[in-house]
PDB file of N, CA and C in Angstrom:
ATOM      1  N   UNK A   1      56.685 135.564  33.375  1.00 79.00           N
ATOM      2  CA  UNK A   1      57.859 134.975  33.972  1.00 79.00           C
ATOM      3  C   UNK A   1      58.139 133.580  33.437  1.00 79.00           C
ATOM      4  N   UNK A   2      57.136 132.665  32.966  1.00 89.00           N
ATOM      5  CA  UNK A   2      57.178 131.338  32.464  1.00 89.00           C
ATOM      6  C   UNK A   2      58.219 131.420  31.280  1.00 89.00           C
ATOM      7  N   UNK A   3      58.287 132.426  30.416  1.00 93.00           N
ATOM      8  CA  UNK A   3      59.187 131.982  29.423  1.00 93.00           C
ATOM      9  C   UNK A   3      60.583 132.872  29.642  1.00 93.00           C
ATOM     10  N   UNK A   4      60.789 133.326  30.631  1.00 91.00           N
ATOM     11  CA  UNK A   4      61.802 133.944  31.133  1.00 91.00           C
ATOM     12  C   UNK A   4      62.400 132.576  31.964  1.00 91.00           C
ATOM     13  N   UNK A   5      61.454 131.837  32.594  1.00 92.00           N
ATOM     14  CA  UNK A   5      62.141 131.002  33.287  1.00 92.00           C
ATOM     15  C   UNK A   5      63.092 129.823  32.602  1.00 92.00           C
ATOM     16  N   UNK A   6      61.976 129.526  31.271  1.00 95.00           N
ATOM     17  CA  UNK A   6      62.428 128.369  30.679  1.00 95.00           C
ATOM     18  C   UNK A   6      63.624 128.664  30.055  1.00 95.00           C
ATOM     19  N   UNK A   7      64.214 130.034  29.333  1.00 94.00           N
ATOM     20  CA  UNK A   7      65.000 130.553  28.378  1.00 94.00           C
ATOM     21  C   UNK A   7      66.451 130.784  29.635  1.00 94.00           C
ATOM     22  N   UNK A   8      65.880 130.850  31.257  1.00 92.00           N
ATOM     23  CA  UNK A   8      67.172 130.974  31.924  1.00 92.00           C
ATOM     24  C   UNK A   8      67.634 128.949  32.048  1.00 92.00           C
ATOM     25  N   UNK A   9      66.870 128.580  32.383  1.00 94.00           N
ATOM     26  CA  UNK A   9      66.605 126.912  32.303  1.00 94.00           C
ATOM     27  C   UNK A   9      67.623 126.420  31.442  1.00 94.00           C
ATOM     28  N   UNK A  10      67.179 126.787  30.091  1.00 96.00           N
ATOM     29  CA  UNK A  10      68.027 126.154  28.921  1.00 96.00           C
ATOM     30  C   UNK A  10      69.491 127.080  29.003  1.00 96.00           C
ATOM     31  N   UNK A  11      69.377 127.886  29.579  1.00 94.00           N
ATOM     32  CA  UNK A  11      71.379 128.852  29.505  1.00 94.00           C
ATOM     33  C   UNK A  11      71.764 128.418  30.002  1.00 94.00           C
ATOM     34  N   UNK A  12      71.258 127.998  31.520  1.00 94.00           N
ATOM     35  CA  UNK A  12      72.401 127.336  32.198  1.00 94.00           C
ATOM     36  C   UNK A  12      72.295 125.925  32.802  1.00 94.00           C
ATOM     37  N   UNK A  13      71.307 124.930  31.852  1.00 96.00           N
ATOM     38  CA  UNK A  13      71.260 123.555  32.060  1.00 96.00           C
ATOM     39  C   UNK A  13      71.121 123.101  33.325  1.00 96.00           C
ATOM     40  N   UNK A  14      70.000 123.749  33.894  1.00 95.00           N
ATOM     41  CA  UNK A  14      69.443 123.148  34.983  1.00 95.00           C
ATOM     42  C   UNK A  14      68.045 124.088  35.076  1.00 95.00           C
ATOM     43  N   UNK A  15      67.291 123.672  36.090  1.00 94.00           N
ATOM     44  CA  UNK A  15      65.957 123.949  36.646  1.00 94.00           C
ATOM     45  C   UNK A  15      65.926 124.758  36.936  1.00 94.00           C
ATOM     46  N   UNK A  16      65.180 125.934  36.692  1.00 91.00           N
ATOM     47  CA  UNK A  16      65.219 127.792  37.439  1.00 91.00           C
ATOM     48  C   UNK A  16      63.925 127.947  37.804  1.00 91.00           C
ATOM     49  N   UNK A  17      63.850 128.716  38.864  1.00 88.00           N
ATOM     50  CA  UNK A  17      62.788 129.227  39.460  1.00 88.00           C
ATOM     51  C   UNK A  17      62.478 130.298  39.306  1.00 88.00           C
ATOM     52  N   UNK A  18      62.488 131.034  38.732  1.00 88.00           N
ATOM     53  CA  UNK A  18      61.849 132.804  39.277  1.00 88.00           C
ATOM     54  C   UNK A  18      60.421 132.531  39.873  1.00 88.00           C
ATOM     55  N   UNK A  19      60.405 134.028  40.957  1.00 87.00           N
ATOM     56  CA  UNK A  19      60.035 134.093  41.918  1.00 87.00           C
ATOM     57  C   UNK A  19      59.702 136.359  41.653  1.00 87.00           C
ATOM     58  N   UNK A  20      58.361 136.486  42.111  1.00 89.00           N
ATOM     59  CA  UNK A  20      57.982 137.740  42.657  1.00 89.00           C
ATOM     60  C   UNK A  20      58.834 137.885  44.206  1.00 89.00           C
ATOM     61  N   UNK A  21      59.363 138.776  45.038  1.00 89.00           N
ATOM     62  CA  UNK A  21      59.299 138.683  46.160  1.00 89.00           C
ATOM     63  C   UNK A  21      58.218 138.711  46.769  1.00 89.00           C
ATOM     64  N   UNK A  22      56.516 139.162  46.498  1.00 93.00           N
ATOM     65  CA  UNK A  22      55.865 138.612  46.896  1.00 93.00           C
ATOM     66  C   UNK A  22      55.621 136.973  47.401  1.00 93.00           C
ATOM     67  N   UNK A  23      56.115 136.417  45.877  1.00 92.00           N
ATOM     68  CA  UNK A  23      55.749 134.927  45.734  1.00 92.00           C
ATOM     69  C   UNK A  23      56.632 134.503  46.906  1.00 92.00           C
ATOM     70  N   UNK A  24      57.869 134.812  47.521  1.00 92.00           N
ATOM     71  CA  UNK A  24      58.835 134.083  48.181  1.00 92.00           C
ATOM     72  C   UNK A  24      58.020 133.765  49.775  1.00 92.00           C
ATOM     73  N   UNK A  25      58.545 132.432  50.757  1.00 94.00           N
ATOM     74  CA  UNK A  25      58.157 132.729  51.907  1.00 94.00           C
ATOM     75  C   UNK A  25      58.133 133.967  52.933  1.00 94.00           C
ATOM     76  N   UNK A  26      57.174 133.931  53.708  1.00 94.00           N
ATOM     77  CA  UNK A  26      57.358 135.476  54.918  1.00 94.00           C
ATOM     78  C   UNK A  26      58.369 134.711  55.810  1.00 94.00           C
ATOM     79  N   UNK A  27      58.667 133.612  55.821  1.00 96.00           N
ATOM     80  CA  UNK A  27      60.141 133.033  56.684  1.00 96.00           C
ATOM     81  C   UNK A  27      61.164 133.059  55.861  1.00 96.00           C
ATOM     82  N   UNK A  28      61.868 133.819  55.220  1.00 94.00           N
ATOM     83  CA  UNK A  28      63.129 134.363  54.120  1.00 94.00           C
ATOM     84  C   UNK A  28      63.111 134.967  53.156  1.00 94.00           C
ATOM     85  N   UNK A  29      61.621 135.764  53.326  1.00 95.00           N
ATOM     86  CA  UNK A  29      62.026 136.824  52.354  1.00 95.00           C
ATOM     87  C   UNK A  29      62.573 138.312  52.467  1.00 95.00           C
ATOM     88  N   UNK A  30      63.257 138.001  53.840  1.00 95.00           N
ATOM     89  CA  UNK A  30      63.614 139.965  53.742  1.00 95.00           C
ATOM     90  C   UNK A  30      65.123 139.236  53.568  1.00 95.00           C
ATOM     91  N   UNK A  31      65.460 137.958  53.928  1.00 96.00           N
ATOM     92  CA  UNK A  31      66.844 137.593  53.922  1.00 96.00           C
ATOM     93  C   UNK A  31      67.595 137.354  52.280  1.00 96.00           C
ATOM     94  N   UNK A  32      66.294 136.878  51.927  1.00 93.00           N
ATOM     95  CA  UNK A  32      66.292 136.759  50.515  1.00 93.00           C
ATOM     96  C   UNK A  32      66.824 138.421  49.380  1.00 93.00           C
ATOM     97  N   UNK A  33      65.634 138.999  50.173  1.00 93.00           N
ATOM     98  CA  UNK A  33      65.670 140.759  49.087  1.00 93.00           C
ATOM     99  C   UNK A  33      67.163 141.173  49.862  1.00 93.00           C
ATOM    100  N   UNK A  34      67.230 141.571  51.108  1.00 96.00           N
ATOM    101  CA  UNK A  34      68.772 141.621  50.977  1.00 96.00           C
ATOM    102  C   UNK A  34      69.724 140.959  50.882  1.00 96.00           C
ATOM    103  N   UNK A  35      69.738 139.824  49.985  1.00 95.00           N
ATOM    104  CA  UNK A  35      70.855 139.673  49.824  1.00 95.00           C
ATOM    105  C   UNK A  35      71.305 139.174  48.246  1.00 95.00           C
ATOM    106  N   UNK A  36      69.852 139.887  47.147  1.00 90.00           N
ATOM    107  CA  UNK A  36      69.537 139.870  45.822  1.00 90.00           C
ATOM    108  C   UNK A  36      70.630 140.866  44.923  1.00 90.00           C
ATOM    109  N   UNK A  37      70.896 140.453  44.274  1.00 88.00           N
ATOM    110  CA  UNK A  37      71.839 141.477  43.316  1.00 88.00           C
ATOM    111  C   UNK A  37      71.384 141.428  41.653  1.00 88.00           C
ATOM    112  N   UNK A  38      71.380 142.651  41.556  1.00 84.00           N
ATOM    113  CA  UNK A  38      70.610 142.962  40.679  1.00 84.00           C
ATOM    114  C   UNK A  38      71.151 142.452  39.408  1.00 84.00           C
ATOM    115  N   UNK A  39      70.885 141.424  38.029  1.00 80.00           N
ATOM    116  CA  UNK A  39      71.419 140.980  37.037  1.00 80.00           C
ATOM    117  C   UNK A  39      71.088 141.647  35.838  1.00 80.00           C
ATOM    118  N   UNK A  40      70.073 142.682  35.941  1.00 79.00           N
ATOM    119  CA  UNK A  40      69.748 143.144  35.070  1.00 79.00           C
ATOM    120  C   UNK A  40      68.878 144.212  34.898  1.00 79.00           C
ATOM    121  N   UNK A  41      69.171 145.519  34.603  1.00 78.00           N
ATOM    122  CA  UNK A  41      68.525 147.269  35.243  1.00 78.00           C
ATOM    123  C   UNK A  41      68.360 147.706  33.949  1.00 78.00           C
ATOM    124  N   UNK A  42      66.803 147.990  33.818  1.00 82.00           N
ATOM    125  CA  UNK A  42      66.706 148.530  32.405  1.00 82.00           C
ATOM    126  C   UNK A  42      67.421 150.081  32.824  1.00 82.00           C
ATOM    127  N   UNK A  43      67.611 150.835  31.776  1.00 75.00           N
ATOM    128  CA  UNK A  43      68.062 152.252  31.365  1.00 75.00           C
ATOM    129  C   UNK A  43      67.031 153.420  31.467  1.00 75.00           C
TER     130      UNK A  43
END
C-alpha cells in the first residue's frame, strides 16, 4: 500500500492515506465501508 499511497499523494497534491478496513477505527468503520465507492474493480 506504501507506494500506492505515495503515487495517489503525488496525483492529486496532497497527503493520502490508504487504509485496510481492518486498519480503520471500530467507531466508523461500518460508516466508513458503507459509504466507500469503489474506484477501481479488477476484471
Amino acid at each position: 500500500l506504501a507506494g500506492m499511497e505515495i503515487e495517489l499523494s503525488e496525483m492529486i497534491g496532497r497527503k493520502a492515506d490508504l487504509r485496510t478496513a481492518l486498519e480503520l477505527s471500530k467507531y466508523f468503520r461500518e460508516r466508513v465501508l458503507a459509504e466507500a465507492v469503489a474506484q477501481y474493480v479488477k476484471d
